[in-house]
């Protein structure tokens, strides 16, 4: 078969991308951090399942976030796929041991599990690169208990996603570990996909380049922003675009696609009116998928079953994600609190009082456990090693400003701030300076000075037993 004979050439192609940024994960999700990933795959799509096949190379880098050296990782693949070889830094061949593994916690599900022995242990805090070469076909996992994972390599419609194990998923043969890998924090990814027909590729990576090679089409896809684990749909797609919104639809769905474009476009305009322009570089693809394949709403991509693809579509977080200023959810980020309030405001503004009371309780517990938290200005939390603590404290500060200014005035400040700062460098010091210059209320400015610049949050919290009492200190 032609695709098999091209394996040697394909391996060389994968090696050519060794300088690209990569990503990965270790067998234990708690001990690793995904960084970047590059998937290179050739698809031979065929209506005869026996003739369909794919080749893949998944190049990854992971960081050991545990406390002990890491000597092995495990990758899981669709049972129709097999690992051919694994290379470490410099193309060095790594030892592997593959088996068919029954997945604990998910009766009936079995996957190909390969344990990879690293050339040298990865010390805590260090990173490591590997390339996993694999081949085979996709088996329908709905027959093994994953009800909405039906993809096979069919020219009419197929998907490449972590849920179908179309590329290596770094996890143990345990369903809890697998679910943690599926829901990993966003990270940068690249994909090179070759198809043997007229199919188009859409997903949470945007098409950067499309080239023809005889009867085959090559797609280069990239993520402008960190995204969830790679998800791509392959089929007879056509696209409609309006600004940073792309609607991908299949044959016979143009009327529904027009309705989706109008509905989601209207929602984007409404959100822009409240929160300002979306994050620089943020894009959203809304794509139809066949009924029975499930729905997925996440950063950069909303997969919508055919039966729900139309004018009544509501996207929730997949839409508001375009306004998140900290899409990678980095601890200690100056915008974590703003992002939290946007999500809560859109999900259920009536629940904001309960959220604020919880924020107060969390902050109070932190300063009681560690007095340094209450004495450190927000501008110094990162330098003081208090990244995680800064998320709770800064979100509470933003919540107080929201109440002190009122809903309309608060979001007006945020709109202006986003516009003025643009895509430039911002930190807590920048935020404090901007708020001190622009806030209309002396009491609001005092809050910013005390919490962001002087480290007096602990004194304020010691005087209050409830969020309302804390807020009263500045009224």
Coordinates of C-alpha atoms in Angstrom, one line a residue:
X1 CA 0.0 0.0 0.0
X2 CA 1.4 3.5 -0.9
X3 CA 1.1 5.0 2.5
X4 CA 3.1 2.2 4.1
X5 CA 5.9 2.5 1.6
X6 CA 6.2 6.2 2.4
X7 CA 7.1 5.4 6.0
X8 CA 10.8 6.0 5.7
X9 CA 10.2 9.4 4.0
X10 CA 7.7 10.3 6.6
X11 CA 10.1 9.6 9.4
X12 CA 12.6 11.9 7.8
X13 CA 9.9 14.5 7.4
X14 CA 9.1 14.3 11.1
X15 CA 12.8 14.7 12.0
X16 CA 12.9 17.9 9.9
X17 CA 10.6 19.5 12.4
X18 CA 12.8 18.7 15.4
X19 CA 13.4 22.4 15.9
X20 CA 9.7 23.2 16.3
X21 CA 8.3 23.8 19.7
X22 CA 6.9 20.7 21.2
X23 CA 4.8 19.4 24.1
X24 CA 4.1 16.3 26.1
X25 CA 2.8 14.8 29.3
X26 CA 4.1 12.2 31.7
X27 CA 2.4 9.1 33.0
X28 CA 1.3 10.9 36.1
X29 CA -0.5 14.1 35.3
X30 CA 0.3 15.7 38.7
X31 CA 4.0 15.4 37.9
X32 CA 4.2 17.0 34.5
X33 CA 3.5 20.2 32.6
X34 CA 2.4 20.2 29.0
X35 CA 4.4 22.8 27.0
X36 CA 4.0 22.5 23.2
X37 CA 3.2 19.8 20.7
X38 CA 3.7 19.0 17.0
X39 CA 1.6 16.3 15.3
X40 CA 2.6 15.2 11.8
X41 CA 0.2 12.7 10.2
X42 CA -0.7 11.2 6.9
X43 CA -4.3 9.9 6.5
X44 CA -5.3 7.4 3.9
X45 CA -9.1 7.7 4.1
X46 CA -11.1 4.8 2.6
X47 CA -14.7 3.6 2.8
X48 CA -13.3 0.1 3.2
X49 CA -12.1 0.0 6.8
X50 CA -9.5 -2.6 5.9
X51 CA -7.8 -0.3 3.5
X52 CA -7.8 2.8 5.6
X53 CA -4.6 3.7 7.4
X54 CA -2.7 6.5 9.1
X55 CA 0.9 7.3 9.9
X56 CA 1.8 9.6 12.7
X57 CA 4.7 11.3 14.5
X58 CA 3.9 13.1 17.7
X59 CA 6.8 15.3 18.9
X60 CA 6.5 16.4 22.5
X61 CA 8.3 18.2 25.3
X62 CA 7.3 17.7 28.9
X63 CA 8.5 19.2 32.2
X64 CA 8.8 17.1 35.3
X65 CA 6.9 19.0 38.0
X66 CA 7.3 16.3 40.6
X67 CA 9.9 16.1 43.3
X68 CA 11.6 12.9 42.1
X69 CA 13.5 12.1 38.9
X70 CA 11.3 10.7 36.1
X71 CA 12.6 7.7 34.2
X72 CA 9.5 6.4 32.3
X73 CA 6.4 7.7 30.7
X74 CA 3.3 5.9 29.3
X75 CA 1.4 6.8 26.2
X76 CA -2.0 5.4 25.2
X77 CA -3.2 5.0 21.6
X78 CA -6.4 3.8 19.9
X79 CA -6.2 0.0 19.8
X80 CA -6.0 0.1 16.0
X81 CA -2.7 2.0 16.3
X82 CA 0.7 0.7 17.3
X83 CA 3.9 2.5 18.3
X84 CA 6.7 1.8 15.8
X85 CA 9.5 3.6 17.6
X86 CA 10.3 6.4 20.0
X87 CA 13.2 8.8 19.7
X88 CA 14.7 11.0 22.3
X89 CA 16.9 14.1 22.0
X90 CA 19.2 13.9 19.0
X91 CA 17.1 11.1 17.5
X92 CA 18.3 8.5 20.0
X93 CA 16.2 5.4 20.0
X94 CA 14.4 4.8 23.3
X95 CA 13.4 1.4 24.8
X96 CA 9.6 0.7 24.6
X97 CA 7.3 -2.0 25.9
X98 CA 3.8 -2.2 24.4
X99 CA 0.8 -4.1 25.6
X100 CA -3.0 -4.1 25.2
X101 CA -4.3 -2.5 28.4
X102 CA -7.7 -2.8 30.0
X103 CA -8.6 0.7 31.4
X104 CA -9.3 0.7 35.1
X105 CA -12.5 2.5 35.8
X106 CA -13.9 2.0 32.3
X107 CA -15.0 -1.6 31.9
X108 CA -14.8 -2.8 28.3
X109 CA -12.3 -0.2 27.1
X110 CA -8.9 -1.4 26.0
X111 CA -6.1 0.7 24.5
X112 CA -2.6 0.2 23.2
X113 CA -0.3 1.2 26.1
X114 CA 3.4 1.8 25.5
X115 CA 5.8 2.5 28.4
X116 CA 8.8 4.5 27.2
X117 CA 12.1 4.3 29.2
X118 CA 13.9 7.7 28.9
X119 CA 17.6 7.7 28.0
X120 CA 18.3 9.4 31.3
X121 CA 16.1 10.3 34.3
X122 CA 14.4 13.8 34.0
X123 CA 15.1 15.7 37.2
X124 CA 12.4 17.7 38.9
X125 CA 11.9 21.0 37.1
X126 CA 13.6 19.8 33.9
X127 CA 12.2 19.1 30.5
X128 CA 12.6 16.3 28.0
X129 CA 11.8 15.8 24.3
X130 CA 10.5 12.7 22.5
X131 CA 9.0 11.8 19.2
X132 CA 6.5 8.9 19.1
X133 CA 6.1 7.3 15.6
X134 CA 3.0 5.2 15.2
X135 CA 0.8 3.7 12.5
X136 CA -2.4 1.8 11.9
X137 CA -6.1 2.7 11.8
X138 CA -8.8 4.1 14.1
X139 CA -11.2 1.7 15.7
X140 CA -14.7 2.8 16.8
X141 CA -14.4 3.2 20.6
X142 CA -18.2 3.6 21.0
X143 CA -18.2 -0.2 20.9
X144 CA -16.0 -0.2 24.0
X145 CA -18.0 2.2 26.1
X146 CA -17.0 5.6 24.9
X147 CA -20.4 6.3 23.4
X148 CA -19.6 9.4 21.4
X149 CA -16.2 8.4 20.1
X150 CA -17.2 6.8 16.8
X151 CA -14.5 7.9 14.4
X152 CA -12.8 5.7 11.9
X153 CA -10.7 6.7 8.9
X154 CA -13.6 7.4 6.5
X155 CA -13.5 9.9 3.6
X156 CA -17.0 11.2 4.5
X157 CA -16.1 12.2 8.1
X158 CA -13.5 11.5 10.7
X159 CA -11.9 13.2 13.7
X160 CA -8.5 13.4 15.2
X161 CA -8.8 14.0 18.9
X162 CA -7.5 12.9 22.3
X163 CA -10.8 11.3 23.1
X164 CA -10.3 8.9 20.2
X165 CA -6.6 8.4 21.0
X166 CA -5.7 9.3 17.4
X167 CA -2.4 10.6 18.8
X168 CA -0.5 9.6 21.9
X169 CA -2.2 10.5 25.2
X170 CA 0.2 10.6 28.1
X171 CA -1.6 8.9 30.9
X172 CA -1.8 5.7 32.9
X173 CA -4.2 2.9 32.0
X174 CA -6.7 4.4 34.4
X175 CA -9.8 6.4 33.3
X176 CA -9.2 9.1 36.0
X177 CA -5.7 9.7 34.6
X178 CA -7.1 9.7 31.0
X179 CA -9.7 12.3 31.9
X180 CA -7.1 14.5 33.5
X181 CA -5.1 14.4 30.2
X182 CA -8.2 15.2 28.1
X183 CA -8.8 18.3 30.2
X184 CA -5.3 19.5 30.4
X185 CA -4.7 23.2 30.6
X186 CA -4.3 24.9 27.2
X187 CA -0.9 24.9 25.5
X188 CA 0.6 25.8 22.1
X189 CA 0.3 23.2 19.3
X190 CA 1.1 22.7 15.6
X191 CA -0.2 20.0 13.2
X192 CA 0.7 18.9 9.7
X193 CA -2.0 16.8 8.2
X194 CA -2.0 15.1 4.7
X195 CA -5.3 13.8 3.3
X196 CA -5.8 11.8 0.1
X197 CA -9.0 13.4 -1.1
X198 CA -10.9 16.7 -1.2
X199 CA -11.5 16.8 2.6
X200 CA -10.9 19.9 4.6
X201 CA -9.6 20.1 8.1
X202 CA -11.1 22.3 10.8
X203 CA -10.5 22.4 14.6
X204 CA -9.0 24.2 17.5
X205 CA -5.9 25.0 15.3
X206 CA -6.3 27.5 12.5
X207 CA -5.1 26.6 8.9
X208 CA -1.9 28.5 8.3
X209 CA -1.2 27.0 4.8
X210 CA -2.8 24.6 2.4
X211 CA -0.8 23.0 -0.4
X212 CA -1.5 20.5 -3.2
X213 CA 0.7 17.5 -3.8
X214 CA -0.7 15.5 -6.7
X215 CA -4.0 13.9 -5.5
X216 CA -3.2 14.8 -1.9
X217 CA -3.7 17.9 0.2
X218 CA -1.3 19.1 3.0
X219 CA -2.6 21.3 5.8
X220 CA -0.4 23.2 8.2
X221 CA -2.3 24.2 11.3
X222 CA -1.2 26.4 14.2
X223 CA -2.5 27.7 17.5
X224 CA -2.2 31.5 17.8
X225 CA -3.1 31.1 21.5
X226 CA -2.8 28.2 23.9
X227 CA -5.5 25.7 23.2
X228 CA -6.9 22.4 24.7
X229 CA -5.5 19.1 23.4
X230 CA -5.7 18.9 19.6
X231 CA -9.1 18.3 18.1
X232 CA -9.5 18.2 14.3
X233 CA -12.5 17.3 12.2
X234 CA -12.0 16.1 8.6
X235 CA -14.8 16.1 6.0
X236 CA -16.5 18.0 3.2
X237 CA -16.4 21.3 5.0
X238 CA -17.0 24.8 3.7
X239 CA -16.3 27.9 5.7
X240 CA -17.9 31.3 6.5
X241 CA -15.9 33.9 8.2
X242 CA -16.7 37.2 9.9
X243 CA -13.8 38.8 11.7
X244 CA -12.4 36.3 14.3
X245 CA -15.3 34.0 13.9
X246 CA -15.2 31.0 11.5
X247 CA -18.2 28.8 10.9
X248 CA -17.5 25.4 9.3
X249 CA -20.4 23.5 7.8
X250 CA -20.8 20.4 5.6
X251 CA -22.9 19.7 2.5
X252 CA -26.5 20.8 2.8
X253 CA -25.9 23.0 5.8
X254 CA -25.5 26.5 4.3
X255 CA -28.8 27.8 5.7
X256 CA -28.0 26.6 9.2
X257 CA -24.4 28.0 8.9
X258 CA -25.8 31.5 7.9
X259 CA -28.0 31.4 11.0
X260 CA -25.1 30.4 13.2
X261 CA -22.9 33.2 11.8
X262 CA -25.6 35.7 12.5
X263 CA -26.4 34.4 16.0
X264 CA -22.8 34.1 17.2
X265 CA -21.8 37.3 15.5
X266 CA -24.6 39.1 17.4
X267 CA -23.4 37.5 20.7
X268 CA -19.8 38.7 20.0
X269 CA -21.1 42.2 19.4
X270 CA -23.0 42.2 22.7
X271 CA -20.0 40.9 24.6
X272 CA -17.7 43.4 23.0
X273 CA -20.1 46.2 24.1
X274 CA -19.7 45.1 27.7
X275 CA -16.1 43.9 28.0
X276 CA -14.3 45.6 25.1
X277 CA -12.5 43.9 22.2
X278 CA -11.7 40.2 22.4
X279 CA -8.2 39.2 23.4
X280 CA -5.6 40.0 20.7
X281 CA -5.3 37.0 18.4
X282 CA -8.3 35.2 19.8
X283 CA -10.3 33.2 17.2
X284 CA -13.3 30.9 17.4
X285 CA -14.3 28.1 15.1
X286 CA -17.8 26.8 15.3
X287 CA -18.0 23.5 13.3
X288 CA -20.8 21.0 12.7
X289 CA -20.2 17.3 13.4
X290 CA -22.3 14.3 12.8
X291 CA -24.9 13.5 15.5
X292 CA -23.5 10.8 17.8
X293 CA -20.0 12.3 18.0
X294 CA -20.9 14.5 21.0
X295 CA -20.3 18.2 21.4
X296 CA -17.3 20.1 22.6
X297 CA -17.1 23.7 23.8
X298 CA -13.7 25.0 24.6
X299 CA -11.0 27.6 23.9
X300 CA -11.0 28.3 20.1
X301 CA -13.4 25.6 19.1
X302 CA -17.1 24.6 19.5
X303 CA -18.1 21.3 17.9
X304 CA -21.9 21.2 17.5
X305 CA -23.9 18.2 16.5
X306 CA -25.9 18.6 13.3
X307 CA -29.3 18.5 15.2
X308 CA -28.2 21.6 17.2
X309 CA -26.4 23.5 14.5
X310 CA -28.6 26.6 13.8
X311 CA -30.1 29.8 15.0
X312 CA -30.7 28.8 18.6
X313 CA -27.1 27.8 19.3
X314 CA -25.7 29.0 22.6
X315 CA -21.9 28.6 23.1
X316 CA -21.3 29.6 26.7
X317 CA -17.6 29.5 27.7
X318 CA -16.5 28.7 24.2
X319 CA -17.5 32.2 23.4
X320 CA -16.4 34.1 26.5
X321 CA -13.0 32.4 26.2
X322 CA -12.2 34.9 23.5
X323 CA -12.2 37.6 26.2
X324 CA -10.0 35.7 28.7
X325 CA -6.7 37.6 29.2
X326 CA -5.1 34.6 30.8
X327 CA -6.1 31.8 28.4
X328 CA -3.3 29.4 29.6
X329 CA -4.6 29.8 33.2
X330 CA -1.1 30.7 34.5
X331 CA -0.9 31.0 38.3
X332 CA -0.3 34.5 39.6
X333 CA -1.5 36.3 36.4
X334 CA -2.7 39.8 36.8
X335 CA -5.9 39.1 34.8
X336 CA -7.1 36.0 36.7
X337 CA -9.6 38.0 38.7
X338 CA -10.9 39.8 35.6
X339 CA -11.4 36.5 33.8
X340 CA -13.1 35.0 36.8
X341 CA -15.6 37.9 37.0
X342 CA -16.3 37.8 33.3
X343 CA -17.1 34.1 33.4
X344 CA -19.3 34.5 36.5
X345 CA -21.0 37.6 35.1
X346 CA -22.0 35.8 31.9
X347 CA -22.9 32.4 33.5
X348 CA -25.1 33.8 36.2
X349 CA -24.7 37.4 37.4
X350 CA -27.1 36.7 40.3
X351 CA -24.6 34.3 41.7
X352 CA -21.9 36.9 42.0
X353 CA -22.7 37.8 45.7
X354 CA -22.1 34.1 46.7
X355 CA -18.8 34.1 44.7
X356 CA -17.6 37.2 46.4
X357 CA -18.4 35.8 49.9
X358 CA -16.4 32.7 49.0
X359 CA -13.5 34.8 47.7
X360 CA -13.5 36.6 51.1
X361 CA -13.4 33.3 53.0
X362 CA -10.6 32.0 50.8
X363 CA -8.5 35.2 51.3
X364 CA -9.1 35.2 55.0
X365 CA -7.9 31.6 55.3
X366 CA -4.8 32.4 53.4
X367 CA -3.7 35.3 55.6
X368 CA -4.4 33.4 58.7
X369 CA -2.3 30.5 57.4
X370 CA 0.5 32.7 56.2
X371 CA 0.8 36.2 57.5
X372 CA 3.2 37.1 54.7
X373 CA 0.2 37.0 52.2
X374 CA -1.5 39.8 54.0
X375 CA 1.6 42.0 54.2
X376 CA 2.7 41.6 50.6
X377 CA 1.6 44.0 47.9
X378 CA 0.0 42.3 44.9
X379 CA 2.8 43.8 42.8
X380 CA 5.3 41.7 44.7
X381 CA 3.5 38.3 45.0
X382 CA 5.4 36.7 42.2
X383 CA 8.8 37.7 43.5
X384 CA 7.7 36.5 46.9
X385 CA 6.8 33.0 45.6
X386 CA 3.1 33.6 46.2
X387 CA 1.7 32.9 42.7
X388 CA -1.2 30.7 43.8
X389 CA -2.1 33.0 46.6
X390 CA -2.1 36.0 44.4
X391 CA -5.0 34.5 42.3
X392 CA -7.3 34.5 45.4
X393 CA -6.2 37.9 46.7
X394 CA -6.3 39.8 43.4
X395 CA -9.7 38.3 42.4
X396 CA -11.1 39.5 45.7
X397 CA -9.7 43.0 45.0
X398 CA -11.3 43.2 41.6
X399 CA -14.6 41.9 43.1
X400 CA -14.5 44.8 45.6
X401 CA -13.8 47.3 42.9
X402 CA -16.8 45.9 41.0
X403 CA -19.1 46.6 44.0
X404 CA -17.6 50.0 44.8
X405 CA -17.9 51.3 41.2
X406 CA -21.1 49.5 40.1
X407 CA -21.4 47.1 37.2
X408 CA -21.5 49.6 34.4
X409 CA -18.6 51.8 35.6
X410 CA -16.4 48.8 36.5
X411 CA -16.7 47.2 33.0
X412 CA -16.2 50.6 31.4
X413 CA -12.9 50.8 33.2
X414 CA -12.0 47.3 32.0
X415 CA -12.9 48.2 28.5
X416 CA -10.8 51.3 28.5
X417 CA -7.9 49.4 30.1
X418 CA -8.0 46.6 27.5
X419 CA -8.0 49.2 24.7
X420 CA -5.1 51.3 26.2
X421 CA -2.9 48.3 27.1
X422 CA -3.5 46.4 23.9
X423 CA -1.2 43.5 23.4
X424 CA 1.7 45.1 25.2
X425 CA 3.3 43.8 28.4
X426 CA 1.2 44.1 31.5
X427 CA 1.7 43.1 35.2
X428 CA 0.2 44.1 38.5
X429 CA 2.3 47.2 38.7
X430 CA 0.9 48.3 35.3
X431 CA -2.6 47.6 36.4
X432 CA -2.1 49.5 39.7
X433 CA -0.7 52.5 37.9
X434 CA -3.6 52.6 35.4
X435 CA -6.3 52.2 38.1
X436 CA -4.7 54.9 40.3
X437 CA -4.8 57.3 37.3
X438 CA -8.3 56.5 36.1
X439 CA -10.5 55.4 38.9
X440 CA -13.2 58.1 39.6
X441 CA -13.5 57.2 43.3
X442 CA -11.0 58.2 46.0
X443 CA -12.0 55.2 48.0
X444 CA -11.4 52.9 45.0
X445 CA -8.0 54.4 44.5
X446 CA -7.2 53.8 48.2
X447 CA -8.1 50.2 47.8
X448 CA -5.8 49.8 44.9
X449 CA -3.0 51.5 46.8
X450 CA -3.5 49.4 49.9
X451 CA -3.8 46.0 48.2
X452 CA -1.7 46.4 45.1
X453 CA 1.1 48.7 46.3
X454 CA 1.3 48.8 50.1
X455 CA 0.5 45.2 51.3
X456 CA -2.3 46.1 53.7
X457 CA -4.8 43.5 52.7
X458 CA -4.2 41.5 55.9
X459 CA -5.0 44.5 58.0
X460 CA -8.3 45.0 56.2
X461 CA -9.2 41.3 56.4
X462 CA -8.5 41.3 60.2
X463 CA -11.2 43.9 60.7
X464 CA -14.0 42.0 58.8
X465 CA -16.0 38.9 59.5
X466 CA -17.9 39.0 56.1
X467 CA -17.4 40.3 52.6
X468 CA -19.9 43.1 53.4
X469 CA -17.9 44.2 56.4
X470 CA -14.7 44.2 54.3
X471 CA -16.4 46.3 51.6
X472 CA -17.7 48.7 54.2
X473 CA -14.1 49.7 55.1
X474 CA -13.9 51.5 51.8
X475 CA -17.3 53.1 51.7

